[in-house]
mmCIF file of C-alpha atoms and ligand atoms in Angstrom:
data_model
loop_
_atom_site.group_PDB
_atom_site.id
_atom_site.type_symbol
_atom_site.label_atom_id
_atom_site.label_comp_id
_atom_site.label_asym_id
_atom_site.label_seq_id
_atom_site.Cartn_x
_atom_site.Cartn_y
_atom_site.Cartn_z
ATOM 1 C CA MET A 1 11.617 -178.015 38.706
ATOM 2 C CA ASN A 2 10.121 -175.307 36.566
ATOM 3 C CA LYS A 3 10.900 -175.979 32.918
ATOM 4 C CA LEU A 4 10.126 -172.454 31.733
ATOM 5 C CA VAL A 5 13.507 -170.718 31.306
ATOM 6 C CA LYS A 6 12.738 -167.832 28.976
ATOM 7 C CA ARG A 7 10.785 -165.234 30.933
ATOM 8 C CA PRO A 8 10.546 -161.971 28.995
ATOM 9 C CA ARG A 9 8.277 -160.575 31.721
ATOM 10 C CA ARG A 10 11.355 -160.238 33.955
ATOM 11 C CA LEU A 11 12.174 -157.041 32.033
ATOM 12 C CA ARG A 12 8.722 -155.679 32.813
ATOM 13 C CA THR A 13 8.564 -156.285 36.560
ATOM 14 C CA THR A 14 9.236 -152.727 37.772
ATOM 15 C CA SER A 15 8.861 -149.262 36.395
ATOM 16 C CA ALA A 16 12.653 -148.826 36.702
ATOM 17 C CA ILE A 17 13.559 -151.818 34.547
ATOM 18 C CA ARG A 18 10.857 -150.932 32.037
ATOM 19 C CA ASP A 19 12.414 -147.488 31.628
ATOM 20 C CA LEU A 20 15.931 -148.921 31.482
ATOM 21 C CA VAL A 21 15.140 -151.272 28.610
ATOM 22 C CA ALA A 22 12.837 -148.905 26.669
ATOM 23 C CA GLU A 23 13.927 -149.025 23.025
ATOM 24 C CA ASN A 24 12.347 -145.728 22.045
ATOM 25 C CA SER A 25 11.450 -142.450 23.664
ATOM 26 C CA ILE A 26 10.033 -139.091 22.729
ATOM 27 C CA SER A 27 11.235 -135.617 23.558
ATOM 28 C CA ALA A 28 10.550 -132.040 22.498
ATOM 29 C CA ASN A 29 13.363 -132.420 19.940
ATOM 30 C CA ASP A 30 11.225 -134.805 17.903
ATOM 31 C CA PHE A 31 8.487 -132.363 17.064
ATOM 32 C CA ILE A 32 7.498 -130.059 14.250
ATOM 33 C CA THR A 33 4.517 -127.866 15.214
ATOM 34 C CA PRO A 34 2.109 -126.951 12.406
ATOM 35 C CA LEU A 35 0.650 -123.428 12.692
ATOM 36 C CA PHE A 36 -2.203 -121.819 10.765
ATOM 37 C CA VAL A 37 -1.793 -118.118 10.080
ATOM 38 C CA LEU A 38 -4.624 -115.678 9.326
ATOM 39 C CA GLU A 39 -4.569 -112.188 7.792
ATOM 40 C CA GLY A 40 -5.188 -109.285 10.151
ATOM 41 C CA GLU A 41 -4.435 -108.492 13.779
ATOM 42 C CA GLY A 42 -5.725 -109.827 17.068
ATOM 43 C CA LYS A 43 -7.649 -112.555 15.251
ATOM 44 C CA ILE A 44 -8.141 -116.013 16.647
ATOM 45 C CA LYS A 45 -10.473 -118.748 15.392
ATOM 46 C CA GLU A 46 -10.851 -122.224 16.767
ATOM 47 C CA ILE A 47 -10.934 -124.896 14.062
ATOM 48 C CA ALA A 48 -14.295 -126.624 14.502
ATOM 49 C CA SER A 49 -13.076 -130.074 13.484
ATOM 50 C CA MET A 50 -9.832 -129.702 15.500
ATOM 51 C CA PRO A 51 -10.966 -128.858 19.036
ATOM 52 C CA GLY A 52 -8.218 -127.122 21.006
ATOM 53 C CA TYR A 53 -6.435 -125.944 17.835
ATOM 54 C CA TRP A 54 -6.576 -122.415 16.503
ATOM 55 C CA LYS A 55 -5.859 -120.284 13.483
ATOM 56 C CA LYS A 56 -4.359 -116.971 14.500
ATOM 57 C CA SER A 57 -3.234 -113.711 12.939
ATOM 58 C CA LEU A 58 0.512 -113.141 12.709
ATOM 59 C CA ASP A 59 0.840 -110.989 15.856
ATOM 60 C CA LEU A 60 -0.688 -113.781 17.967
ATOM 61 C CA THR A 61 1.214 -116.468 16.065
ATOM 62 C CA VAL A 62 4.502 -114.759 16.938
ATOM 63 C CA GLU A 63 3.504 -114.838 20.635
ATOM 64 C CA ASP A 64 2.781 -118.558 20.274
ATOM 65 C CA VAL A 65 6.118 -119.180 18.591
ATOM 66 C CA LYS A 66 7.890 -117.539 21.551
ATOM 67 C CA LYS A 67 6.030 -119.867 23.907
ATOM 68 C CA LEU A 68 6.848 -122.897 21.785
ATOM 69 C CA TRP A 69 10.533 -122.003 21.857
ATOM 70 C CA ASP A 70 10.399 -121.622 25.646
ATOM 71 C CA MET A 71 8.848 -125.091 25.866
ATOM 72 C CA GLY A 72 11.794 -126.556 23.962
ATOM 73 C CA LEU A 73 9.915 -126.939 20.679
ATOM 74 C CA LYS A 74 12.342 -126.063 17.923
ATOM 75 C CA SER A 75 10.441 -126.164 14.662
ATOM 76 C CA VAL A 76 7.233 -124.774 13.218
ATOM 77 C CA LEU A 77 5.588 -125.624 9.900
ATOM 78 C CA LEU A 78 3.560 -122.726 8.549
ATOM 79 C CA PHE A 79 0.285 -122.763 6.641
ATOM 80 C CA VAL A 80 -1.708 -119.696 5.669
ATOM 81 C CA GLN A 81 -5.333 -119.009 4.943
ATOM 82 C CA VAL A 82 -5.692 -116.522 2.121
ATOM 83 C CA ASP A 83 -8.831 -114.679 1.121
ATOM 84 C CA ASP A 84 -10.867 -116.161 -1.744
ATOM 85 C CA SER A 85 -10.338 -112.920 -3.686
ATOM 86 C CA LEU A 86 -6.602 -113.707 -3.867
ATOM 87 C CA LYS A 87 -7.064 -117.204 -5.296
ATOM 88 C CA ASP A 88 -6.475 -117.906 -8.984
ATOM 89 C CA ASN A 89 -5.178 -120.671 -11.249
ATOM 90 C CA ALA A 90 -1.614 -119.368 -11.471
ATOM 91 C CA GLY A 91 -0.342 -119.187 -7.889
ATOM 92 C CA THR A 92 0.006 -115.395 -8.192
ATOM 93 C CA GLU A 93 -0.423 -114.783 -4.465
ATOM 94 C CA ALA A 94 1.769 -117.766 -3.594
ATOM 95 C CA VAL A 95 4.842 -116.008 -4.988
ATOM 96 C CA ASN A 96 3.954 -112.523 -3.733
ATOM 97 C CA PRO A 97 6.946 -111.300 -1.674
ATOM 98 C CA LYS A 98 4.446 -109.351 0.451
ATOM 99 C CA GLY A 99 2.062 -112.306 0.782
ATOM 100 C CA LEU A 100 0.903 -113.652 4.125
ATOM 101 C CA MET A 101 3.339 -116.588 4.195
ATOM 102 C CA GLN A 102 6.293 -114.375 3.372
ATOM 103 C CA LYS A 103 5.213 -111.833 6.015
ATOM 104 C CA ALA A 104 4.719 -114.618 8.541
ATOM 105 C CA VAL A 105 8.223 -115.993 7.989
ATOM 106 C CA ARG A 106 9.782 -112.545 8.327
ATOM 107 C CA GLY A 107 7.698 -111.746 11.425
ATOM 108 C CA ILE A 108 8.585 -114.972 13.189
ATOM 109 C CA LYS A 109 12.289 -114.939 12.294
ATOM 110 C CA ALA A 110 12.538 -111.306 13.484
ATOM 111 C CA GLU A 111 11.202 -112.196 16.945
ATOM 112 C CA VAL A 112 12.411 -115.790 17.411
ATOM 113 C CA PRO A 113 15.413 -116.146 15.081
ATOM 114 C CA GLU A 114 16.486 -119.480 16.587
ATOM 115 C CA MET A 115 13.239 -121.201 15.686
ATOM 116 C CA HIS A 116 13.560 -123.566 12.698
ATOM 117 C CA VAL A 117 10.868 -122.224 10.384
ATOM 118 C CA MET A 118 9.453 -124.449 7.640
ATOM 119 C CA THR A 119 6.864 -123.430 5.066
ATOM 120 C CA ASP A 120 4.270 -125.433 3.182
ATOM 121 C CA VAL A 121 4.871 -125.248 -0.556
ATOM 122 C CA ALA A 122 1.781 -126.181 -2.590
ATOM 123 C CA LEU A 123 -0.805 -124.191 -4.466
ATOM 124 C CA ASP A 124 -4.015 -125.435 -2.814
ATOM 125 C CA PRO A 125 -4.541 -122.558 -0.352
ATOM 126 C CA TYR A 126 -4.048 -120.168 -3.294
ATOM 127 C CA SER A 127 -5.930 -122.104 -5.951
ATOM 128 C CA SER A 128 -9.393 -121.128 -7.180
ATOM 129 C CA PHE A 129 -9.818 -124.853 -7.904
ATOM 130 C CA GLY A 130 -8.561 -125.989 -4.482
ATOM 131 C CA HIS A 131 -5.881 -128.093 -6.169
ATOM 132 C CA ASP A 132 -2.164 -128.301 -5.438
ATOM 133 C CA GLY A 133 -1.262 -127.367 -8.990
ATOM 134 C CA ILE A 134 -2.283 -125.445 -12.065
ATOM 135 C CA VAL A 135 -5.399 -126.813 -13.747
ATOM 136 C CA GLU A 136 -5.885 -127.139 -17.498
ATOM 137 C CA ASP A 137 -8.867 -128.933 -19.019
ATOM 138 C CA GLY A 138 -9.669 -130.511 -15.674
ATOM 139 C CA LYS A 139 -6.124 -131.864 -15.283
ATOM 140 C CA ILE A 140 -3.357 -130.851 -12.886
ATOM 141 C CA ILE A 141 -0.423 -129.854 -15.089
ATOM 142 C CA ASN A 142 2.907 -131.085 -13.694
ATOM 143 C CA ASP A 143 5.714 -129.076 -15.270
ATOM 144 C CA ALA A 144 4.048 -125.644 -15.252
ATOM 145 C CA THR A 145 3.149 -126.224 -11.595
ATOM 146 C CA VAL A 146 6.740 -127.157 -10.746
ATOM 147 C CA GLU A 147 7.960 -123.818 -12.138
ATOM 148 C CA VAL A 148 5.581 -121.906 -9.881
ATOM 149 C CA LEU A 149 6.489 -124.092 -6.886
ATOM 150 C CA ALA A 150 10.168 -123.277 -7.417
ATOM 151 C CA GLU A 151 9.363 -119.542 -7.426
ATOM 152 C CA MET A 152 7.187 -119.997 -4.354
ATOM 153 C CA ALA A 153 9.966 -121.827 -2.508
ATOM 154 C CA LEU A 154 12.401 -119.085 -3.533
ATOM 155 C CA SER A 155 10.142 -116.366 -2.132
ATOM 156 C CA HIS A 156 9.818 -118.274 1.170
ATOM 157 C CA ALA A 157 13.592 -118.708 1.302
ATOM 158 C CA ARG A 158 14.128 -115.005 0.597
ATOM 159 C CA ALA A 159 11.735 -114.196 3.451
ATOM 160 C CA GLY A 160 14.026 -116.246 5.704
ATOM 161 C CA ALA A 161 12.516 -119.734 5.846
ATOM 162 C CA ASP A 162 15.007 -122.320 7.112
ATOM 163 C CA MET A 163 13.361 -125.090 5.128
ATOM 164 C CA VAL A 164 10.687 -125.289 2.493
ATOM 165 C CA ALA A 165 8.310 -128.238 2.593
ATOM 166 C CA PRO A 166 6.747 -129.095 -0.772
ATOM 167 C CA SER A 167 3.498 -130.992 -0.106
ATOM 168 C CA ASP A 168 2.141 -131.016 -3.659
ATOM 169 C CA MET A 169 3.418 -134.390 -4.980
ATOM 170 C CA MET A 170 4.315 -133.076 -8.456
ATOM 171 C CA ASP A 171 7.128 -134.970 -10.190
ATOM 172 C CA GLY A 172 10.560 -133.346 -10.238
ATOM 173 C CA ARG A 173 9.804 -130.483 -7.901
ATOM 174 C CA ILE A 174 12.627 -131.187 -5.472
ATOM 175 C CA ALA A 175 15.277 -130.907 -8.191
ATOM 176 C CA ALA A 176 13.633 -127.765 -9.587
ATOM 177 C CA ILE A 177 13.397 -126.111 -6.175
ATOM 178 C CA ARG A 178 17.002 -127.020 -5.256
ATOM 179 C CA LYS A 179 18.245 -125.608 -8.563
ATOM 180 C CA ARG A 180 16.264 -122.364 -8.177
ATOM 181 C CA LEU A 181 17.451 -121.846 -4.597
ATOM 182 C CA ASP A 182 21.078 -122.561 -5.485
ATOM 183 C CA GLU A 183 21.034 -120.253 -8.532
ATOM 184 C CA GLN A 184 19.953 -117.466 -6.223
ATOM 185 C CA GLY A 185 22.628 -118.250 -3.646
ATOM 186 C CA LEU A 186 20.188 -119.636 -1.074
ATOM 187 C CA ILE A 187 22.366 -122.659 -0.495
ATOM 188 C CA ASP A 188 21.521 -122.966 3.201
ATOM 189 C CA THR A 189 17.763 -123.197 2.752
ATOM 190 C CA GLY A 190 16.793 -126.830 3.199
ATOM 191 C CA ILE A 191 14.052 -128.937 1.670
ATOM 192 C CA MET A 192 11.808 -131.266 3.643
ATOM 193 C CA SER A 193 9.925 -133.167 0.989
ATOM 194 C CA TYR A 194 6.512 -134.664 1.531
ATOM 195 C CA SER A 195 7.728 -137.695 -0.397
ATOM 196 C CA ALA A 196 5.119 -140.346 0.251
ATOM 197 C CA LYS A 197 1.937 -138.363 0.617
ATOM 198 C CA TYR A 198 -1.204 -140.400 0.235
ATOM 199 C CA ALA A 199 -4.612 -139.395 -1.152
ATOM 200 C CA SER A 200 -6.101 -139.689 2.308
ATOM 201 C CA SER A 201 -9.451 -139.039 3.942
ATOM 202 C CA PHE A 202 -7.593 -137.948 7.059
ATOM 203 C CA TYR A 203 -6.889 -134.415 5.730
ATOM 204 C CA GLY A 204 -10.538 -133.366 6.143
ATOM 205 C CA PRO A 205 -10.205 -131.093 9.201
ATOM 206 C CA PHE A 206 -7.137 -129.375 7.683
ATOM 207 C CA ARG A 207 -9.083 -128.584 4.511
ATOM 208 C CA ASP A 208 -11.912 -127.193 6.651
ATOM 209 C CA ALA A 209 -9.395 -125.064 8.516
ATOM 210 C CA LEU A 210 -7.912 -123.528 5.386
ATOM 211 C CA ASP A 211 -10.992 -123.761 3.209
ATOM 212 C CA SER A 212 -8.806 -125.626 0.718
ATOM 213 C CA ALA A 213 -10.878 -128.662 -0.279
ATOM 214 C CA PRO A 214 -10.643 -129.492 -4.005
ATOM 215 C CA GLY A 215 -13.384 -127.745 -5.966
ATOM 216 C CA PHE A 216 -13.707 -130.643 -8.389
ATOM 217 C CA GLY A 217 -12.619 -134.264 -8.288
ATOM 218 C CA ASP A 218 -10.024 -135.438 -5.803
ATOM 219 C CA LYS A 219 -6.225 -135.486 -5.493
ATOM 220 C CA LYS A 220 -5.672 -139.039 -6.716
ATOM 221 C CA THR A 221 -3.719 -138.054 -9.848
ATOM 222 C CA TYR A 222 -0.919 -136.669 -7.692
ATOM 223 C CA GLN A 223 -1.258 -137.964 -4.127
ATOM 224 C CA MET A 224 -0.543 -141.671 -3.746
ATOM 225 C CA ASN A 225 -2.857 -144.659 -3.730
ATOM 226 C CA PRO A 226 -3.212 -146.017 -0.159
ATOM 227 C CA ALA A 227 -2.834 -149.509 -1.655
ATOM 228 C CA ASN A 228 0.838 -148.888 -2.502
ATOM 229 C CA ALA A 229 3.932 -149.283 -0.352
ATOM 230 C CA THR A 230 6.854 -149.898 -2.734
ATOM 231 C CA GLU A 231 5.879 -146.758 -4.608
ATOM 232 C CA GLY A 232 6.317 -144.783 -1.383
ATOM 233 C CA VAL A 233 9.899 -146.019 -1.193
ATOM 234 C CA LYS A 234 10.430 -145.021 -4.838
ATOM 235 C CA GLU A 235 9.103 -141.515 -4.194
ATOM 236 C CA ALA A 236 11.382 -141.082 -1.174
ATOM 237 C CA MET A 237 14.451 -142.339 -3.062
ATOM 238 C CA LEU A 238 13.767 -140.013 -5.987
ATOM 239 C CA ASP A 239 13.429 -137.039 -3.657
ATOM 240 C CA ILE A 240 16.678 -137.913 -1.905
ATOM 241 C CA GLU A 241 18.433 -138.176 -5.288
ATOM 242 C CA GLU A 242 16.937 -134.831 -6.285
ATOM 243 C CA GLY A 243 18.376 -133.201 -3.164
ATOM 244 C CA ALA A 244 15.823 -133.415 -0.358
ATOM 245 C CA ASP A 245 17.425 -132.851 3.055
ATOM 246 C CA MET A 246 14.619 -134.728 4.778
ATOM 247 C CA VAL A 247 11.752 -136.836 3.540
ATOM 248 C CA MET A 248 8.290 -137.212 4.993
ATOM 249 C CA VAL A 249 5.557 -139.818 5.064
ATOM 250 C CA LYS A 250 1.974 -138.634 5.465
ATOM 251 C CA PRO A 251 -0.476 -139.411 7.118
ATOM 252 C CA GLY A 252 0.978 -141.016 10.232
ATOM 253 C CA LEU A 253 -0.534 -143.979 12.040
ATOM 254 C CA PRO A 254 -2.218 -145.631 9.021
ATOM 255 C CA TYR A 255 1.128 -145.494 7.169
ATOM 256 C CA LEU A 256 3.677 -146.631 9.767
ATOM 257 C CA ASP A 257 4.699 -149.479 7.460
ATOM 258 C CA ILE A 258 5.767 -146.894 4.883
ATOM 259 C CA VAL A 259 7.792 -145.019 7.503
ATOM 260 C CA HIS A 260 9.499 -148.255 8.433
ATOM 261 C CA ARG A 261 10.320 -149.143 4.831
ATOM 262 C CA VAL A 262 11.502 -145.667 3.929
ATOM 263 C CA LYS A 263 13.681 -145.532 7.051
ATOM 264 C CA GLN A 264 15.417 -148.791 6.020
ATOM 265 C CA VAL A 265 16.754 -147.197 2.825
ATOM 266 C CA SER A 266 16.876 -143.498 3.610
ATOM 267 C CA VAL A 267 20.187 -141.727 4.105
ATOM 268 C CA VAL A 268 18.375 -138.571 5.273
ATOM 269 C CA PRO A 269 16.137 -138.042 8.319
ATOM 270 C CA VAL A 270 12.590 -139.348 7.920
ATOM 271 C CA SER A 271 9.646 -137.367 9.239
ATOM 272 C CA ILE A 272 6.075 -138.403 9.673
ATOM 273 C CA TYR A 273 2.997 -136.175 9.668
ATOM 274 C CA GLN A 274 0.341 -137.088 12.186
ATOM 275 C CA VAL A 275 -2.391 -135.276 10.276
ATOM 276 C CA SER A 276 -5.498 -133.330 11.208
ATOM 277 C CA GLY A 277 -7.884 -136.294 10.964
ATOM 278 C CA GLU A 278 -5.714 -138.306 13.343
ATOM 279 C CA TYR A 279 -5.765 -135.401 15.798
ATOM 280 C CA ALA A 280 -9.535 -135.114 15.429
ATOM 281 C CA MET A 281 -10.087 -138.826 16.042
ATOM 282 C CA ILE A 282 -8.138 -138.842 19.305
ATOM 283 C CA LYS A 283 -9.807 -135.612 20.468
ATOM 284 C CA ALA A 284 -13.306 -136.816 19.613
ATOM 285 C CA ALA A 285 -12.934 -140.196 21.281
ATOM 286 C CA ALA A 286 -11.389 -138.534 24.345
ATOM 287 C CA GLU A 287 -14.241 -136.001 24.534
ATOM 288 C CA LYS A 288 -16.671 -138.881 24.595
ATOM 289 C CA GLY A 289 -14.668 -140.455 27.405
ATOM 290 C CA TRP A 290 -13.918 -143.483 25.250
ATOM 291 C CA ILE A 291 -10.131 -143.268 25.418
ATOM 292 C CA ASP A 292 -7.639 -141.627 27.750
ATOM 293 C CA GLU A 293 -6.482 -138.590 25.772
ATOM 294 C CA GLU A 294 -3.001 -138.198 27.248
ATOM 295 C CA LYS A 295 -2.175 -141.885 26.985
ATOM 296 C CA ALA A 296 -3.486 -142.080 23.427
ATOM 297 C CA ILE A 297 -1.413 -139.051 22.421
ATOM 298 C CA MET A 298 1.796 -140.462 23.873
ATOM 299 C CA GLU A 299 1.202 -143.958 22.505
ATOM 300 C CA SER A 300 0.518 -142.669 19.006
ATOM 301 C CA LEU A 301 3.669 -140.508 19.046
ATOM 302 C CA LEU A 302 5.823 -143.304 20.433
ATOM 303 C CA SER A 303 4.517 -145.594 17.684
ATOM 304 C CA CYS A 304 5.787 -143.102 15.115
ATOM 305 C CA LYS A 305 9.257 -143.246 16.664
ATOM 306 C CA ARG A 306 9.191 -147.037 16.877
ATOM 307 C CA ALA A 307 8.305 -147.236 13.179
ATOM 308 C CA GLY A 308 11.472 -145.265 12.461
ATOM 309 C CA ALA A 309 10.439 -141.620 12.284
ATOM 310 C CA ASP A 310 13.173 -139.196 13.272
ATOM 311 C CA LEU A 311 10.767 -136.259 13.409
ATOM 312 C CA ILE A 312 7.031 -135.956 13.926
ATOM 313 C CA ALA A 313 4.861 -133.135 12.653
ATOM 314 C CA THR A 314 1.950 -133.166 15.081
ATOM 315 C CA TYR A 315 -0.781 -130.934 16.449
ATOM 316 C CA PHE A 316 -0.072 -132.602 19.797
ATOM 317 C CA SER A 317 3.466 -131.221 20.218
ATOM 318 C CA ARG A 318 2.498 -128.872 23.071
ATOM 319 C CA ASP A 319 0.371 -131.489 24.805
ATOM 320 C CA ALA A 320 3.190 -133.995 24.537
ATOM 321 C CA VAL A 321 5.736 -131.634 26.088
ATOM 322 C CA ARG A 322 3.341 -130.847 28.956
ATOM 323 C CA ILE A 323 2.692 -134.536 29.517
ATOM 324 C CA LEU A 324 6.437 -135.321 29.463
ATOM 325 C CA GLU A 325 7.079 -132.556 32.004
ATOM 326 C CA LYS A 326 4.542 -134.014 34.430
ATOM 327 C CA LYS A 327 6.395 -137.318 34.552
HETATM 328 C C1 LIG B 1 -1.499 -129.004 1.288
HETATM 329 C C2 LIG B 1 -1.474 -129.809 2.516
HETATM 330 C C3 LIG B 1 -2.476 -130.620 3.058
HETATM 331 C C4 LIG B 1 -2.028 -131.039 4.311
HETATM 332 C C5 LIG B 1 -0.749 -130.494 4.484
HETATM 333 N N1 LIG B 1 -0.417 -129.763 3.367
HETATM 334 C C6 LIG B 1 -3.832 -130.953 2.558
HETATM 335 C C7 LIG B 1 -3.987 -131.703 1.306
HETATM 336 O O1 LIG B 1 -3.039 -132.195 0.708
HETATM 337 O O2 LIG B 1 -5.134 -131.762 0.851
HETATM 338 C C8 LIG B 1 -2.790 -131.873 5.291
HETATM 339 C C9 LIG B 1 -2.365 -131.757 6.727
HETATM 340 C C10 LIG B 1 -3.324 -132.309 7.720
HETATM 341 O O3 LIG B 1 -4.370 -132.906 7.380
HETATM 342 O O4 LIG B 1 -3.028 -132.160 8.915
HETATM 343 N N2 LIG B 1 -1.009 -129.580 0.142
#
C-alpha cells in the first residue's frame, strides 16, 4: 500500500486541469500602456535602451492609440519630451494649456474618446535641474512644488485627461490636486497616485528616453528608500485618505512584496509599474538568447497579478495581448 495520500501534482497532470485551477490570469483589461510623445509631425525615434519601444510625435501617437484600442487595450499613460529651451525651475511649460501634454490629451481624446487617458504629473521633464520639484539651495521644495503640480493636474484635466497620475512623491499633493480639480468642477477627473515610488536604478532607460536624469544629486529625498516596506503602506494609506482613486507601486518585480502588503489594506485598486529597466533587462537577455522572451514577459506579468496588482503599467502590453491571442 502506498502511504502517500496528499498528491498536489494531481492538479498539474494535464493542461486542462492546470487551466481549470489557475488562481490568476492576465488579460488586455489589466494593462496601462505608457507612451512617449515628441513635438513635431511624422517623427519617430527608437529608444536606444528600450529596444522595440519608440517615442513618436502626436500624429503617429494617435495612430498607435487607435491600434491599441482595437487590440482591447483600454488605457494609456502619457509622457512628453520637451525641448531643453522650455525647461526652467518653475514648471512654466508644465502648466501651459498649449503645451505638448495638453495637446496630446486633446488630440487623443478627439480621435479615440473611449480610451482612458492618464497623464504623468511631475516636473522632471520640464525641470532645468531634472528634478521632480522646484529647487531652492540644492533642495527640492515640497509645498511650492505641490502648488505647481495642482495647476499642472488641472491643465491636464481641462485638456480632457480621464486621470492624472502624480509621480513626484511630494507630500500632500493628492489632497491639493483633488481640491484644485473639485474647485474647478472637474469632479470626474480621477487620480492614480504613484504612492510607493522607490528611488530605483531601474528608471535609467526612461530617463534616457526623456532626457530627464537629475542634473545634480539623486531623488532620494523624495522617492523612497528600497530598504523600506511599512513606509510604502503608509504612503498608500495617506494617498487613499487624501482622495486617490487608485494607488501604484513602482518599480514592479523587485517590489512585489510592497504590492502584496498594499493590496491587503487598500480599499482602492492597486496598480504596479513594470518600469523601463525591467523591460530592458528582459529584452537584453532575450536578445542574447539567454531567456525565452515571450515566456519571461508573461511570467513577469502574471507575477504582478499574483502579488495582488489589479492593473499593470507595462511596456509589454502589446506583446502580451499578441501572445494571449496566439494561445
Ligand atoms: C517621472 C517618472 C519617472 C518614471 C515615471 N515617471 C522617472 C523618475 O522618477 O525618475 C519612470 C518610469 C520607467 O522607468 O519606466 N517622475
